[in-house]
């Protein structure tokens, strides 16, 4: 009798052990779901997020399976609300935070230095004081090279605008690197023999007021300097720019897609896709080592033929060859 109960007990114990092992193995075999916070400062930077999520999918990171995204959309928030939204995201304890520019990155660094950061496109992160965090493996991202491209954009302008007279250069007073950008613009203009006039704005209203008081033909073209404000404000000002027949050399192909005349730079979508590769490495455990900041994979010239014709700009054969190539297609 005792032997029979003893056998049943052993069998029951063996079953419990097997069941426990199965449950443990099943649970441990489930892939961890990483939580990634995304902070977006304005409407245009959603293109960076589009490219980022697409890149993550291609690398095997599928939302709802092994990754979960939490968003902080700051585009309609005032400064106090922005800090609150960022703070609420940090409270959710993401494994990593993706920022879509310098402004968002600075807000995260101001509230938490315990969460790894990947930034999608910052002009000269070294000048923002971020390289120390990069060397400790806490921050990485894409240096969009905007400061270095200022001179190149002026060179492109000379090819598109015949004998430009005066170039209007506009800077964002709230952008940390505006004074550095102005110095680079002045040096490039001097090297190229261009006459420039520099203006600064701190709001959409100031930009609109400035543009409204421009007389048609007063400037050969407009060059916006790198800055959060001007990314969206320039494309929103297109009706005024067309009325004034003022050609603009933008910074991103997405601006051309939204109706701007031309742009020379790296696309927001491609910046996002490139940042996805860095994020995948960080989530795979490489944040304990340095994941270096990368520069853009592809810089290109984008031109909106319809918009150029709308302001009465006619390109000669040499200009067309430069812009579109010998095949008539847009130069990359």
mmCIF file of C-alpha atoms in Angstrom, residues 89-237:
data_model
loop_
_atom_site.group_PDB
_atom_site.id
_atom_site.type_symbol
_atom_site.label_atom_id
_atom_site.label_comp_id
_atom_site.label_asym_id
_atom_site.label_seq_id
_atom_site.Cartn_x
_atom_site.Cartn_y
_atom_site.Cartn_z
ATOM 1 C CA UNK A 89 7.801 59.308 -21.596
ATOM 2 C CA UNK A 90 10.848 58.883 -19.353
ATOM 3 C CA UNK A 91 8.600 57.681 -16.510
ATOM 4 C CA UNK A 92 7.574 54.756 -18.722
ATOM 5 C CA UNK A 93 11.187 53.541 -18.453
ATOM 6 C CA UNK A 94 11.964 52.811 -22.107
ATOM 7 C CA UNK A 95 15.020 50.726 -22.893
ATOM 8 C CA UNK A 96 16.145 53.403 -25.355
ATOM 9 C CA UNK A 97 14.945 56.795 -26.587
ATOM 10 C CA UNK A 98 15.045 57.926 -30.216
ATOM 11 C CA UNK A 99 15.052 61.689 -30.780
ATOM 12 C CA UNK A 100 14.437 63.412 -34.107
ATOM 13 C CA UNK A 101 16.776 66.359 -33.580
ATOM 14 C CA UNK A 102 18.958 68.389 -31.248
ATOM 15 C CA UNK A 103 16.102 70.081 -29.430
ATOM 16 C CA UNK A 104 14.506 66.814 -28.362
ATOM 17 C CA UNK A 105 17.892 65.300 -27.467
ATOM 18 C CA UNK A 106 18.733 68.187 -25.154
ATOM 19 C CA UNK A 107 15.391 67.802 -23.354
ATOM 20 C CA UNK A 108 16.033 64.104 -22.697
ATOM 21 C CA UNK A 109 19.578 64.757 -21.521
ATOM 22 C CA UNK A 110 18.228 67.443 -19.219
ATOM 23 C CA UNK A 111 15.795 65.071 -17.518
ATOM 24 C CA UNK A 112 17.573 61.713 -17.648
ATOM 25 C CA UNK A 113 21.065 60.449 -18.405
ATOM 26 C CA UNK A 114 20.245 56.854 -17.513
ATOM 27 C CA UNK A 115 18.576 55.924 -20.811
ATOM 28 C CA UNK A 116 20.580 55.366 -24.034
ATOM 29 C CA UNK A 117 19.732 57.841 -26.816
ATOM 30 C CA UNK A 118 19.866 57.560 -30.606
ATOM 31 C CA UNK A 119 19.372 60.906 -32.377
ATOM 32 C CA UNK A 120 18.156 61.154 -35.961
ATOM 33 C CA UNK A 121 20.010 64.079 -37.469
ATOM 34 C CA UNK A 122 21.906 66.692 -35.455
ATOM 35 C CA UNK A 123 24.176 69.337 -36.937
ATOM 36 C CA UNK A 124 27.629 68.935 -35.370
ATOM 37 C CA UNK A 125 26.832 67.050 -32.134
ATOM 38 C CA UNK A 126 30.323 67.873 -30.872
ATOM 39 C CA UNK A 127 29.359 71.549 -30.678
ATOM 40 C CA UNK A 128 26.292 70.588 -28.629
ATOM 41 C CA UNK A 129 28.589 68.944 -26.071
ATOM 42 C CA UNK A 130 27.307 65.449 -26.842
ATOM 43 C CA UNK A 131 30.557 63.731 -27.736
ATOM 44 C CA UNK A 132 31.372 62.954 -24.096
ATOM 45 C CA UNK A 133 28.150 60.946 -23.881
ATOM 46 C CA UNK A 134 28.992 59.319 -27.221
ATOM 47 C CA UNK A 135 32.371 58.149 -25.880
ATOM 48 C CA UNK A 136 30.675 56.543 -22.857
ATOM 49 C CA UNK A 137 28.284 54.608 -25.101
ATOM 50 C CA UNK A 138 25.195 56.433 -23.802
ATOM 51 C CA UNK A 139 24.408 58.431 -26.952
ATOM 52 C CA UNK A 140 24.833 57.911 -30.683
ATOM 53 C CA UNK A 141 23.071 58.937 -33.876
ATOM 54 C CA UNK A 142 23.376 60.644 -37.241
ATOM 55 C CA UNK A 143 25.396 63.831 -37.716
ATOM 56 C CA UNK A 144 23.458 65.370 -40.610
ATOM 57 C CA UNK A 145 26.368 67.589 -41.633
ATOM 58 C CA UNK A 146 24.186 70.693 -42.020
ATOM 59 C CA UNK A 147 26.912 73.167 -41.077
ATOM 60 C CA UNK A 148 29.344 71.652 -43.557
ATOM 61 C CA UNK A 149 26.746 71.850 -46.341
ATOM 62 C CA UNK A 150 26.159 75.618 -46.120
ATOM 63 C CA UNK A 151 29.019 76.430 -48.497
ATOM 64 C CA UNK A 152 28.037 73.641 -50.876
ATOM 65 C CA UNK A 153 24.454 74.956 -51.045
ATOM 66 C CA UNK A 154 25.833 78.360 -52.047
ATOM 67 C CA UNK A 155 27.876 76.719 -54.792
ATOM 68 C CA UNK A 156 24.766 74.927 -56.057
ATOM 69 C CA UNK A 157 22.874 78.240 -56.040
ATOM 70 C CA UNK A 158 25.498 79.795 -58.305
ATOM 71 C CA UNK A 159 24.911 76.981 -60.803
ATOM 72 C CA UNK A 160 21.123 77.446 -60.738
ATOM 73 C CA UNK A 161 20.829 81.243 -60.494
ATOM 74 C CA UNK A 162 22.641 83.146 -63.235
ATOM 75 C CA UNK A 163 24.885 85.833 -61.748
ATOM 76 C CA UNK A 164 23.149 86.106 -58.363
ATOM 77 C CA UNK A 165 23.215 89.621 -56.910
ATOM 78 C CA UNK A 166 22.265 89.506 -53.250
ATOM 79 C CA UNK A 167 21.518 86.326 -51.318
ATOM 80 C CA UNK A 168 19.217 86.564 -48.280
ATOM 81 C CA UNK A 169 20.427 84.305 -45.450
ATOM 82 C CA UNK A 170 17.987 83.674 -42.586
ATOM 83 C CA UNK A 171 18.907 82.178 -39.217
ATOM 84 C CA UNK A 172 16.867 80.964 -36.249
ATOM 85 C CA UNK A 173 17.763 82.968 -33.116
ATOM 86 C CA UNK A 174 16.753 80.042 -30.891
ATOM 87 C CA UNK A 175 19.063 77.530 -32.557
ATOM 88 C CA UNK A 176 22.271 77.002 -30.591
ATOM 89 C CA UNK A 177 24.531 76.904 -33.652
ATOM 90 C CA UNK A 178 23.074 79.860 -35.578
ATOM 91 C CA UNK A 179 26.057 82.146 -34.908
ATOM 92 C CA UNK A 180 28.423 79.390 -36.057
ATOM 93 C CA UNK A 181 26.265 78.881 -39.157
ATOM 94 C CA UNK A 182 26.356 82.631 -39.898
ATOM 95 C CA UNK A 183 30.146 82.622 -39.684
ATOM 96 C CA UNK A 184 30.326 79.698 -42.121
ATOM 97 C CA UNK A 185 27.844 81.393 -44.467
ATOM 98 C CA UNK A 186 29.847 84.638 -44.425
ATOM 99 C CA UNK A 187 33.128 82.821 -45.066
ATOM 100 C CA UNK A 188 31.625 80.800 -47.945
ATOM 101 C CA UNK A 189 30.040 83.897 -49.494
ATOM 102 C CA UNK A 190 33.375 85.729 -49.369
ATOM 103 C CA UNK A 191 35.149 82.770 -50.992
ATOM 104 C CA UNK A 192 32.521 82.573 -53.747
ATOM 105 C CA UNK A 193 32.259 86.325 -54.330
ATOM 106 C CA UNK A 194 28.616 86.450 -53.213
ATOM 107 C CA UNK A 195 26.921 89.421 -51.611
ATOM 108 C CA UNK A 196 24.730 88.288 -48.695
ATOM 109 C CA UNK A 197 22.354 89.937 -46.278
ATOM 110 C CA UNK A 198 21.750 88.168 -42.975
ATOM 111 C CA UNK A 199 18.471 88.276 -41.060
ATOM 112 C CA UNK A 200 17.365 86.441 -37.910
ATOM 113 C CA UNK A 201 13.895 85.353 -36.824
ATOM 114 C CA UNK A 202 12.615 83.736 -33.646
ATOM 115 C CA UNK A 203 9.064 82.765 -34.657
ATOM 116 C CA UNK A 204 6.827 81.932 -37.602
ATOM 117 C CA UNK A 205 5.280 85.371 -37.274
ATOM 118 C CA UNK A 206 8.650 87.122 -37.539
ATOM 119 C CA UNK A 207 9.516 85.089 -40.625
ATOM 120 C CA UNK A 208 6.196 85.905 -42.269
ATOM 121 C CA UNK A 209 6.612 89.612 -41.485
ATOM 122 C CA UNK A 210 10.136 89.587 -42.925
ATOM 123 C CA UNK A 211 9.058 87.876 -46.122
ATOM 124 C CA UNK A 212 6.010 90.101 -46.567
ATOM 125 C CA UNK A 213 8.220 93.205 -46.638
ATOM 126 C CA UNK A 214 10.537 91.834 -49.341
ATOM 127 C CA UNK A 215 10.157 93.431 -52.761
ATOM 128 C CA UNK A 216 10.160 91.165 -55.832
ATOM 129 C CA UNK A 217 13.684 91.135 -57.256
ATOM 130 C CA UNK A 218 15.233 92.492 -54.033
ATOM 131 C CA UNK A 219 17.147 89.230 -53.544
ATOM 132 C CA UNK A 220 18.341 86.619 -56.018
ATOM 133 C CA UNK A 221 17.551 83.760 -53.632
ATOM 134 C CA UNK A 222 17.012 82.793 -50.006
ATOM 135 C CA UNK A 223 19.158 80.393 -48.000
ATOM 136 C CA UNK A 224 17.730 79.233 -44.629
ATOM 137 C CA UNK A 225 20.382 78.231 -42.092
ATOM 138 C CA UNK A 226 20.027 75.007 -40.069
ATOM 139 C CA UNK A 227 17.477 75.348 -37.269
ATOM 140 C CA UNK A 228 14.364 73.759 -35.840
ATOM 141 C CA UNK A 229 12.081 76.711 -36.612
ATOM 142 C CA UNK A 230 12.926 77.069 -40.290
ATOM 143 C CA UNK A 231 12.454 73.389 -41.216
ATOM 144 C CA UNK A 232 8.668 73.658 -41.410
ATOM 145 C CA UNK A 233 8.277 77.452 -41.538
ATOM 146 C CA UNK A 234 9.923 77.787 -44.951
ATOM 147 C CA UNK A 235 7.557 75.334 -46.648
ATOM 148 C CA UNK A 236 4.575 76.901 -44.867
ATOM 149 C CA UNK A 237 5.686 80.240 -46.342
#
